[in-house]
XYZ file of C-alpha atoms in Angstrom:
739
model
C -99.300 74.619 34.162
C -98.902 72.926 30.768
C -97.395 76.102 29.276
C -94.935 76.353 32.158
C -93.906 72.732 31.727
C -93.438 73.145 27.963
C -91.207 76.187 28.466
C -89.212 74.295 31.078
C -88.853 71.320 28.742
C -87.547 73.509 25.907
C -85.019 75.201 28.205
C -83.751 71.881 29.513
C -83.432 70.407 26.028
C -81.052 73.215 25.094
C -79.132 72.661 28.324
C -78.820 68.934 27.625
C -77.471 69.578 24.141
C -74.837 71.903 25.583
C -73.874 69.366 28.283
C -73.543 66.564 25.741
C -71.300 68.758 23.589
C -69.118 69.786 26.567
C -68.884 66.179 27.780
C -67.649 64.963 24.394
C -65.112 67.802 24.246
C -63.759 67.021 27.750
C -63.457 63.294 26.972
C -61.426 64.097 23.857
C -59.118 66.370 25.869
C -58.621 63.675 28.552
C -57.706 61.079 25.950
C -55.248 63.433 24.189
C -53.589 64.413 27.482
C -53.220 60.774 28.540
C -51.540 59.816 25.273
C -49.187 62.827 25.366
C -47.998 62.191 28.940
C -47.454 58.415 28.690
C -46.029 56.998 25.445
C -44.143 53.974 26.838
C -44.697 50.605 25.231
C -45.595 49.068 28.605
C -48.288 51.644 29.131
C -49.721 51.128 25.695
C -49.872 47.351 26.201
C -51.199 47.081 29.767
C -53.706 49.939 29.894
C -57.067 48.590 28.753
C -59.066 50.970 26.562
C -62.011 50.992 29.002
C -59.989 51.505 32.197
C -61.626 54.886 32.710
C -64.983 53.043 33.133
C -63.742 50.234 35.391
C -66.441 49.701 38.028
C -63.911 48.252 40.480
C -62.323 51.616 41.348
C -63.772 54.993 42.389
C -62.504 56.835 39.332
C -64.157 54.273 37.082
C -67.418 54.609 39.008
C -67.265 58.394 38.639
C -66.904 57.994 34.877
C -69.929 55.677 34.825
C -71.855 58.172 36.971
C -71.079 61.068 34.629
C -72.085 59.035 31.612
C -75.305 57.995 33.360
C -75.993 61.652 34.189
C -75.652 62.693 30.549
C -77.747 59.832 29.182
C -80.460 60.401 31.770
C -80.777 64.102 30.941
C -81.007 63.305 27.255
C -83.982 61.038 28.030
C -85.630 63.313 30.587
C -85.638 66.459 28.479
C -84.306 65.464 25.076
C -84.976 63.058 22.254
C -82.687 60.148 23.115
C -85.884 58.049 23.164
C -88.845 58.354 20.829
C -91.567 59.340 23.304
C -95.308 59.152 22.627
C -98.081 60.382 24.899
C -99.449 57.617 27.062
C -102.993 56.622 25.980
C -105.682 57.525 28.479
C -103.660 60.278 30.194
C -105.466 63.539 29.472
C -103.709 66.797 30.448
C -105.696 69.080 32.712
C -105.791 70.727 36.137
C -106.481 67.384 37.840
C -103.913 65.441 35.828
C -100.925 63.927 37.584
C -98.709 65.498 34.901
C -97.470 64.917 31.369
C -96.800 61.202 30.866
C -95.111 59.565 27.874
C -93.998 56.040 27.031
C -91.237 54.809 24.767
C -91.719 53.655 21.212
C -89.290 51.266 19.572
C -86.407 51.393 22.059
C -84.645 48.640 23.951
C -86.559 47.488 27.012
C -89.490 49.462 28.395
C -89.428 53.130 29.376
C -91.732 55.838 30.690
C -91.292 59.548 31.325
C -93.373 61.949 33.392
C -93.217 65.626 34.263
C -95.317 67.318 36.910
C -95.559 70.223 39.329
C -95.630 69.436 43.067
C -95.891 71.733 46.069
C -92.753 70.463 47.820
C -89.207 71.768 48.027
C -86.642 70.010 45.783
C -84.659 68.501 48.670
C -87.843 66.988 50.122
C -88.812 65.623 46.697
C -85.429 63.930 46.298
C -85.601 62.503 49.818
C -88.994 60.938 49.094
C -88.116 59.574 45.663
C -84.862 57.973 46.843
C -86.832 56.055 49.486
C -88.302 53.775 46.820
C -89.886 51.149 49.152
C -92.055 53.868 50.732
C -93.966 54.563 47.511
C -93.213 51.716 45.077
C -95.271 48.771 46.328
C -93.398 46.270 44.138
C -90.071 47.130 45.805
C -89.298 44.534 48.464
C -86.003 46.006 49.658
C -83.364 48.564 48.734
C -79.957 48.283 50.379
C -77.114 50.782 49.964
C -73.915 48.708 50.019
C -71.455 51.580 49.827
C -71.489 55.340 49.427
C -68.709 57.831 48.758
C -68.459 61.477 47.669
C -68.138 62.220 43.971
C -65.848 65.216 44.480
C -68.300 67.755 43.081
C -70.639 67.889 46.041
C -72.483 64.805 44.832
C -72.538 61.218 46.038
C -72.227 57.818 44.407
C -73.999 54.788 45.892
C -73.941 51.100 45.011
C -77.413 49.644 45.532
C -78.976 46.207 45.585
C -82.759 46.240 45.065
C -85.277 43.399 45.094
C -88.737 43.526 43.524
C -91.720 41.314 44.288
C -93.217 38.966 41.723
C -96.664 40.226 40.646
C -98.090 36.689 40.528
C -97.179 33.159 41.569
C -96.499 32.267 37.923
C -93.286 34.297 37.469
C -90.010 34.761 39.400
C -89.131 38.015 41.141
C -86.554 40.532 39.809
C -83.491 42.117 41.395
C -81.117 44.938 40.385
C -77.477 45.830 41.099
C -77.105 49.535 40.337
C -75.048 52.684 40.686
C -76.940 55.765 41.875
C -75.484 59.237 41.377
C -76.837 62.322 43.162
C -75.645 65.792 42.183
C -76.646 69.451 41.884
C -76.619 71.342 38.582
C -75.400 74.915 38.155
C -78.945 76.301 38.041
C -79.795 74.686 41.397
C -81.648 71.707 39.939
C -81.163 68.401 41.753
C -80.483 65.198 39.832
C -80.591 61.568 40.931
C -79.677 59.159 38.144
C -79.216 55.404 38.269
C -78.157 52.505 36.061
C -77.266 48.840 36.385
C -73.668 47.742 36.776
C -72.646 44.952 34.428
C -72.215 41.433 35.713
C -74.792 39.200 37.333
C -72.588 38.495 40.352
C -72.878 41.961 41.863
C -74.671 42.479 45.124
C -75.078 39.965 47.966
C -74.016 36.344 47.777
C -75.698 34.213 45.152
C -77.556 32.077 47.703
C -79.758 34.987 48.795
C -80.631 35.817 45.178
C -81.623 32.332 43.983
C -85.308 33.214 43.683
C -84.611 36.276 41.539
C -83.914 36.982 37.883
C -81.344 39.777 37.448
C -82.972 42.617 35.494
C -81.273 45.685 34.067
C -81.922 49.339 34.751
C -80.833 51.554 31.884
C -80.024 55.212 32.692
C -83.030 56.443 34.671
C -83.694 58.935 37.444
C -85.183 62.184 38.670
C -84.585 65.820 37.733
C -86.062 68.304 40.217
C -85.991 72.037 39.518
C -87.137 74.636 42.063
C -89.980 76.955 41.060
C -90.176 80.630 41.909
C -92.505 81.078 44.849
C -92.074 77.503 46.054
C -92.700 74.041 44.755
C -90.799 71.967 42.229
C -91.003 70.774 38.655
C -90.229 67.055 38.677
C -89.017 65.020 35.690
C -88.987 61.225 36.098
C -87.569 58.604 33.739
C -87.843 54.844 34.281
C -86.046 52.684 31.693
C -85.813 48.940 32.361
C -85.039 45.643 30.691
C -87.038 43.103 32.708
C -85.783 39.976 30.918
C -89.155 39.005 29.476
C -87.687 35.777 28.083
C -87.798 34.221 31.564
C -91.607 34.260 31.939
C -94.349 32.246 30.194
C -95.332 33.740 26.862
C -98.869 34.582 27.955
C -97.473 36.787 30.756
C -94.811 38.565 28.703
C -96.980 41.649 28.101
C -96.387 42.474 31.787
C -92.658 42.755 31.057
C -92.763 44.165 27.532
C -95.169 47.053 28.048
C -93.907 50.576 28.707
C -97.427 51.413 29.756
C -97.153 49.018 32.702
C -93.929 50.723 33.821
C -95.648 54.105 33.594
C -98.613 52.914 35.660
C -96.677 50.938 38.290
C -93.669 53.224 38.804
C -93.548 56.569 37.037
C -97.005 57.985 37.686
C -97.132 56.338 41.112
C -94.091 58.393 42.132
C -95.756 61.641 41.039
C -99.030 60.732 42.758
C -97.178 59.924 45.965
C -95.481 63.328 45.885
C -98.840 65.037 45.399
C -100.289 63.023 48.279
C -97.469 64.037 50.626
C -97.806 67.669 49.525
C -101.524 67.718 50.316
C -101.018 66.018 53.668
C -98.243 68.472 54.557
C -100.433 71.457 53.689
C -103.275 70.134 55.837
C -105.671 69.683 52.900
C -106.298 66.039 53.801
C -108.385 65.182 56.874
C -108.930 61.491 57.621
C -111.407 59.594 59.741
C -111.060 58.459 63.357
C -108.469 61.148 64.071
C -105.645 59.091 62.563
C -102.601 60.851 61.201
C -102.186 60.518 57.412
C -98.733 58.982 57.831
C -100.149 56.267 60.120
C -102.898 55.364 57.662
C -100.410 55.352 54.800
C -98.276 52.928 56.815
C -101.285 50.629 57.253
C -101.743 50.573 53.463
C -98.060 49.809 52.931
C -98.106 46.992 55.479
C -101.225 45.400 53.987
C -99.701 45.511 50.525
C -96.300 44.269 51.701
C -97.833 41.364 53.614
C -99.796 40.319 50.531
C -96.707 40.590 48.310
C -94.678 38.527 50.780
C -97.367 35.839 50.724
C -97.425 35.696 46.911
C -93.640 35.615 46.476
C -92.908 33.324 49.457
C -89.173 34.074 49.693
C -86.979 31.491 51.401
C -85.100 34.097 53.430
C -88.420 35.087 55.032
C -88.828 31.502 56.239
C -91.266 30.203 53.605
C -91.082 26.629 52.315
C -93.491 24.825 49.978
C -95.442 21.921 51.492
C -96.329 18.706 49.692
C -99.565 18.711 47.736
C -102.432 16.276 47.314
C -101.567 15.409 43.726
C -103.458 18.329 42.207
C -101.218 21.303 41.508
C -103.911 23.988 41.311
C -103.170 25.427 44.776
C -99.697 25.983 46.233
C -99.441 25.675 50.015
C -96.407 27.059 51.837
C -95.606 27.307 55.531
C -93.557 29.738 57.538
C -92.439 28.107 60.772
C -90.350 31.066 61.907
C -93.544 32.222 63.648
C -92.923 35.800 62.528
C -94.447 37.542 59.556
C -92.704 40.744 58.550
C -95.258 43.232 57.279
C -93.532 46.539 57.830
C -90.900 48.144 55.636
C -88.736 48.623 58.725
C -89.343 45.027 59.874
C -90.146 46.491 63.262
C -93.607 45.007 63.516
C -93.948 41.235 63.466
C -96.678 38.794 64.339
C -95.910 35.692 66.343
C -98.106 32.627 65.835
C -97.988 29.586 68.161
C -96.773 27.404 65.306
C -96.428 29.575 62.257
C -98.303 30.736 59.183
C -99.654 28.694 56.286
C -100.322 30.382 52.959
C -102.499 28.856 50.241
C -102.274 30.603 46.879
C -103.351 30.096 43.303
C -103.234 31.926 39.983
C -105.597 31.586 37.055
C -106.178 33.218 33.693
C -109.438 35.091 33.124
C -111.017 35.812 29.755
C -113.396 38.694 29.050
C -113.622 39.840 32.681
C -113.145 43.584 33.397
C -110.724 43.582 36.377
C -112.199 46.602 38.160
C -115.710 45.173 37.982
C -114.555 41.850 39.422
C -112.667 43.445 42.317
C -115.543 45.770 43.087
C -117.981 42.845 43.153
C -115.712 40.868 45.489
C -115.562 43.900 47.773
C -119.280 44.626 47.844
C -120.529 41.022 48.049
C -118.237 39.146 50.370
C -120.937 36.626 51.202
C -120.766 35.352 47.596
C -117.293 33.875 48.123
C -116.199 34.067 51.775
C -116.815 31.620 54.623
C -117.703 33.444 57.814
C -116.282 30.640 59.969
C -112.889 31.047 58.300
C -113.015 34.777 58.996
C -113.958 33.996 62.599
C -111.049 31.549 62.869
C -108.573 34.176 61.652
C -110.013 36.853 63.923
C -109.952 34.635 67.010
C -106.359 33.524 66.385
C -105.365 37.170 66.164
C -106.953 38.008 69.504
C -105.929 34.968 71.514
C -102.872 33.676 69.626
C -104.673 30.321 69.729
C -105.318 28.602 66.424
C -107.216 25.543 67.592
C -109.690 24.408 64.962
C -111.941 22.439 67.368
C -112.592 25.645 69.291
C -114.639 27.106 66.461
C -118.318 27.588 67.123
C -120.753 27.297 64.204
C -121.927 30.697 63.053
C -123.875 32.080 60.149
C -122.924 35.215 58.273
C -125.965 37.489 58.332
C -124.980 38.935 54.974
C -124.603 42.348 56.514
C -121.331 44.162 56.111
C -120.645 47.779 56.911
C -117.762 49.563 55.200
C -116.263 52.553 56.985
C -113.827 54.571 54.838
C -110.565 55.612 56.492
C -108.465 57.189 53.765
C -108.006 57.429 50.030
C -105.308 58.709 47.719
C -105.636 61.942 45.752
C -107.210 60.338 42.697
C -109.051 57.540 44.565
C -106.892 54.843 42.993
C -106.434 53.415 46.518
C -108.992 53.256 49.317
C -108.306 52.159 52.899
C -111.344 51.105 54.909
C -112.599 49.093 57.868
C -115.155 46.360 57.163
C -117.460 45.060 59.874
C -118.987 41.638 59.238
C -122.105 40.917 61.239
C -122.348 37.394 62.626
C -125.659 35.693 63.343
C -125.577 33.365 66.402
C -127.209 29.941 66.186
C -127.896 29.564 69.920
C -129.038 31.766 72.775
C -125.616 31.506 74.423
C -123.924 32.741 71.265
C -126.256 35.744 71.199
C -124.721 36.968 74.455
C -121.299 37.279 72.811
C -120.223 39.787 70.205
C -119.511 37.911 66.984
C -118.862 40.839 64.671
C -115.586 40.616 62.773
C -113.515 43.602 61.711
C -111.198 43.707 58.712
C -108.762 46.359 57.581
C -109.108 46.447 53.799
C -107.162 48.053 50.952
C -108.875 48.444 47.568
C -106.950 49.395 44.444
C -108.459 50.306 41.094
C -112.179 50.085 41.922
C -112.923 53.693 40.967
C -114.829 53.899 37.673
C -112.175 56.183 36.153
C -109.285 54.069 37.333
C -106.765 53.050 34.655
C -104.143 50.900 36.331
C -101.827 47.980 35.810
C -103.302 45.963 38.684
C -106.521 45.817 40.677
C -106.455 44.540 44.257
C -108.579 43.693 47.245
C -106.339 43.001 50.258
C -107.582 42.599 53.823
C -106.499 41.462 57.279
C -108.453 40.773 60.490
C -108.025 43.425 63.174
C -109.251 44.233 66.636
C -112.111 46.725 66.550
C -109.851 49.355 68.135
C -106.812 48.447 65.977
C -103.854 50.336 67.485
C -101.196 51.848 65.242
C -98.939 48.816 65.743
C -101.680 46.241 65.128
C -100.323 43.028 63.548
C -101.620 42.389 60.035
C -101.822 39.035 58.232
C -102.813 39.950 54.688
C -104.931 37.910 52.291
C -106.752 38.859 49.138
C -107.022 39.082 45.375
C -104.998 40.715 42.611
C -106.132 41.021 38.984
C -103.591 42.136 36.372
C -104.654 42.908 32.771
C -102.476 41.169 30.194
C -103.691 42.910 27.028
C -102.299 46.382 27.500
C -104.128 47.773 24.490
C -107.342 47.286 26.461
C -106.247 49.065 29.632
C -109.061 51.558 29.294
C -111.956 49.176 29.986
C -114.479 51.068 32.037
C -115.047 49.557 35.435
C -118.601 50.781 35.208
C -119.454 48.396 32.373
C -121.977 46.369 34.359
C -123.530 49.592 35.591
C -124.315 50.674 32.034
C -127.897 49.508 31.632
C -127.840 49.571 27.853
C -124.708 47.454 27.515
C -125.703 45.113 30.350
C -129.145 44.327 28.991
C -128.264 44.700 25.296
C -131.299 46.780 24.408
C -131.782 46.479 20.669
C -129.355 45.176 18.134
C -126.452 47.490 18.906
C -126.001 48.427 22.515
C -124.341 51.816 22.976
C -121.024 51.805 24.782
C -120.483 53.550 28.079
C -118.300 56.609 28.059
C -114.682 55.545 28.212
C -115.346 51.970 27.177
C -112.885 50.332 24.890
C -113.890 48.895 21.498
C -116.052 45.765 21.231
C -113.036 43.473 20.932
C -112.438 44.133 24.625
C -114.605 41.061 25.150
C -111.315 39.265 24.486
C -109.614 40.999 27.425
C -107.276 38.632 29.256
C -106.025 39.013 32.802
C -104.335 36.934 35.466
C -105.955 36.542 38.883
C -103.816 35.724 41.914
C -105.407 34.638 45.196
C -103.480 34.259 48.462
C -104.848 33.508 51.942
C -102.800 33.206 55.138
C -103.736 31.098 58.176
C -101.990 31.015 61.583
C -101.627 27.509 62.989
C -100.444 25.618 66.044
C -97.673 23.129 65.395
C -99.727 20.004 66.123
C -102.439 21.208 63.706
C -100.171 22.074 60.785
C -101.458 19.349 58.448
C -105.103 20.005 59.329
C -104.784 23.734 58.707
C -102.920 23.084 55.449
C -105.764 20.854 54.238
C -108.356 23.422 55.295
C -106.423 26.225 53.578
C -106.114 24.282 50.318
C -109.826 23.407 50.269
C -110.860 26.946 51.158
C -108.828 28.535 48.370
C -110.292 26.020 45.918
C -113.795 27.010 47.016
C -112.906 30.698 46.593
C -111.523 29.992 43.106
C -114.797 28.265 42.164
C -116.828 31.182 43.494
C -114.713 33.697 41.574
C -115.152 31.670 38.386
C -118.939 31.811 38.815
C -118.828 35.548 39.417
C -116.525 36.055 36.423
C -118.971 34.300 34.118
C -121.802 36.484 35.380
C -120.016 39.809 34.880
C -118.205 38.977 31.643
C -119.214 41.361 28.819
C -119.221 38.383 26.467
C -122.007 36.939 28.624
C -124.073 40.099 28.391
C -126.878 40.539 25.922
C -130.483 39.510 25.972
C -129.808 36.151 27.646
C -127.844 37.823 30.442
C -130.610 40.348 30.851
C -133.174 37.587 31.150
C -130.936 35.802 33.655
C -130.673 38.913 35.817
C -134.339 39.856 35.534
C -135.861 36.400 35.539
C -139.445 36.475 34.319
C -139.307 40.170 33.529
C -139.831 41.917 30.175
C -137.058 43.447 28.155
C -135.562 46.567 29.695
C -137.078 48.953 27.145
C -140.550 47.546 27.796
C -140.066 47.810 31.557
C -138.961 51.441 31.181
C -142.136 52.182 29.181
C -144.330 50.537 31.815
C -142.629 52.494 34.622
C -143.141 55.853 32.896
C -146.692 55.133 31.699
C -147.774 53.960 35.153
C -146.284 57.061 36.774
C -148.310 59.295 34.437
C -151.439 57.176 34.909
C -151.354 57.355 38.716
C -149.933 60.838 39.345
C -151.093 62.706 36.259
C -147.631 64.103 35.477
C -144.667 62.869 33.471
C -141.711 61.177 35.138
C -139.431 62.252 32.285
C -139.441 65.520 30.364
C -139.843 64.020 26.885
C -142.911 61.846 27.223
C -143.094 61.143 23.492
C -139.863 59.127 23.499
C -140.042 55.353 23.210
C -137.898 52.243 23.004
C -134.174 52.645 23.533
C -134.392 56.439 23.743
C -136.837 56.237 26.651
C -134.710 53.603 28.374
C -131.633 55.784 28.015
C -133.455 58.779 29.515
C -134.653 56.715 32.464
C -131.149 55.320 32.970
C -129.621 58.812 33.176
C -132.478 60.353 35.208
C -130.887 62.252 38.143
C -133.279 60.833 40.745
C -132.901 57.252 41.939
C -135.542 55.022 40.323
C -135.890 51.504 41.761
C -138.217 48.601 40.978
C -139.005 45.754 43.354
C -141.135 42.638 43.113
C -144.780 42.805 44.176
C -144.456 40.072 46.789
C -144.586 39.579 50.547
C -140.835 40.259 50.767
C -140.120 42.721 47.929
C -136.753 42.187 46.227
C -135.148 44.815 44.018
C -135.103 43.835 40.373
C -134.115 46.986 38.518
C -132.512 50.392 39.137
C -131.287 53.226 36.982
C -127.738 54.531 37.300
C -128.619 56.959 40.109
C -130.387 54.135 41.931
C -127.361 51.847 41.696
C -125.130 54.671 42.903
C -127.439 55.343 45.850
C -127.504 51.667 46.820
C -123.762 51.318 46.130
C -124.292 48.126 44.191
C -124.316 46.786 40.636
C -127.118 45.617 38.389
C -126.000 42.016 38.851
C -125.978 42.167 42.644
C -129.189 44.177 42.911
C -131.328 41.118 43.609
C -129.358 40.511 46.800
C -131.126 43.530 48.322
C -134.667 43.606 49.674
C -136.809 46.641 50.362
C -136.711 46.185 54.131
C -132.891 46.102 54.139
C -132.512 49.701 52.986
C -134.759 51.167 55.698
C -134.358 51.276 59.448
C -137.229 50.523 61.815
C -138.864 53.958 61.494
C -138.501 53.892 57.719
C -140.134 50.478 57.475
C -143.042 51.678 59.632
C -143.512 54.704 57.366
C -143.679 52.501 54.274
C -146.039 49.934 55.785
C -148.353 52.694 57.012
C -148.730 53.916 53.427
C -149.243 50.465 51.901
C -153.035 50.737 52.087
C -152.934 54.125 50.369
C -150.599 52.718 47.717
C -152.903 49.765 47.068
C -156.026 51.948 46.978
C -154.947 54.861 44.780
C -151.941 53.289 43.074
C -149.308 55.620 44.503
C -148.099 57.162 47.759
C -145.756 59.977 48.758
C -143.146 59.260 51.408
C -141.822 62.184 53.467
C -138.159 63.132 53.599
C -136.057 60.663 55.502
C -133.013 58.435 55.601
C -132.369 55.030 54.058
C -129.246 52.871 53.794
C -127.089 51.772 50.892
C -126.042 48.186 50.353
C -122.753 49.097 52.028
C -124.495 50.320 55.187
C -124.040 54.040 54.510
C -126.883 56.405 55.400
C -128.583 58.192 52.508
C -130.885 61.174 52.978
C -133.631 62.118 50.500
C -136.040 65.064 50.238
C -138.999 63.012 49.076
C -139.857 59.584 47.720
C -142.721 58.431 45.532
C -143.971 54.853 45.289
C -146.333 53.625 42.585
C -147.673 50.427 41.077
C -146.216 49.504 37.692
C -148.903 48.062 35.431
C -148.239 45.647 32.588
C -149.980 45.392 29.222
C -152.943 43.584 30.796
C -153.215 46.256 33.544
C -152.099 43.774 36.192
C -149.585 44.917 38.815
C -146.182 43.909 37.508
C -143.970 45.431 40.230
C -143.578 48.432 42.509
C -141.452 51.443 41.606
C -139.818 54.043 43.847
C -138.285 57.396 42.991
C -135.990 59.032 45.578
C -135.638 62.776 44.971
C -132.486 64.776 45.793
C -130.688 61.962 47.591
C -127.210 62.311 49.063
C -124.913 60.404 51.398
C -125.017 61.646 54.978
């Protein structure tokens, strides 16, 4: 594919050079003809030199369109911009395409080229519908459209973009979009901003926006023999970075961010549609891919609306309590728009209150933080708040006194619904298990269901933002289910450190700092990534009845503050700068260093079973620890107590339990087995105590996320310390897999 794309690029570069030459020649002829036909003094005085480019008349717009067309092609296939390959994008069969970013030009720019299995007209149709694939696009309105005379069309467009965080204003654009067909059958859509900040709707509706500029950008789509299309995309923007706080300017001055948020997203969306169209994608619960994709869009849009809080949506900021850490806004229109077509709205008895906050994080890998928040909801969430939101959704009653005290059992089951081609987005249903406090409560179902969208939690994910967005739903959630989104967004600010591996806390060596120089996980950035900065935005929405507005506002403000405090505690725990021997001792309180524990595990296995756990039994220290960490079978250690708690696991063990080294102590041995599994273990306890080990037959256990895991065999043995006392129990699960 790379060879085909290179040949196509070379051919188009020659074509662009020819078009630029012909365009210059035609402009010279037009100017000469105009001067020869009209030599009057009046004409020479009144005709402005730039009349041919006057945006107030169709002929002027056509001239702008043609100029935009030429400049776009020179960027898409030529050298009008100094392009460099985007770091972290490796060409290959699974790559989204060839991606480059600008170097040393005005504004920020990105270019991508890829092969998709869709016809050119379908590709253009999808790409022109920007709100359907670009999550930051709030709206795109075509104000006027007229034919260009050559089979093409010219459109005047007003587009609004969401603000990524509460700390910056949103952006809008007033542009000309030109669609045409080239002689070789290639389709082109090019776009640029029209000068003047007054273009578009009246100024009142644009008060919350900063007018940004789109330099010549667009799409070039060429049909391939045998079907499919080669797609070239260029995004070139000036986002007016001067208007944001200095610490956040990297978000507006980085071409890499544009590539990650717009350019590659467009190509990935095309690939997703192509796979769905071909029938390659089969999703859970019999839902159509388009329906599930709409759920993801609505969750994201609802969260963006909450963060931006636009006045024309009905949002207004409420008075605070003197501390400006949390912003509380209310929407008394009683309707929350969370669909791109605005066809699905949610009516609350009084309205919606949104409490939101933003904070800077230092030395916290974004993907690790979001994944922890997803896997360990009980660390930050209040079950009664979740119950309040769920009950208001079902009954449209938001009465606080009606809440019954409940405890969250800690159990949550995650059921995957859909994911994008490269797993950068995952849509899932989360079931939270409530624990009743009275006999009467036990007669009622108190489980809560959430529809949840996760972005950037995959270990290989390299993105510009990482999100966990969720909304309460009915357990049957119909296709038109109302969604009130809340959640978290983490955006890296130091773009040079975009490649931080989200698996950092899963790397045993780096987490426990074995020895003086801990080896880095594959794909980790250099050690100075401990200085990684990011901005965290939290937004929660609460329906309310009119007479309870102030009470709900107070509750919302206090709840978000408690969530912020919880996230700060979690951030300190998972920060790489907090790793090292002290962090290891904190995670494995009272336990030896990891290398010593690894030696005890392997020696005890050989002592009890007479065979080696690892192939190279003569290894020691860090080398032995590394071998145990990468052992293909899941090795787990738990405390030798009445209620055994897990204290250590190798990488395969963490993968099997779907948890992290930090959160491992939240799991107990009895939690990963069902009733029959627990009986099997307890029946072998006497054998384990007598001979020091026991074999468990093939069976099924459960991950920390509630997924069933099958294994061919398991071995349990006592781990002996230096004084031959029992230090802990170890388990090895052989040939495990998710059911």
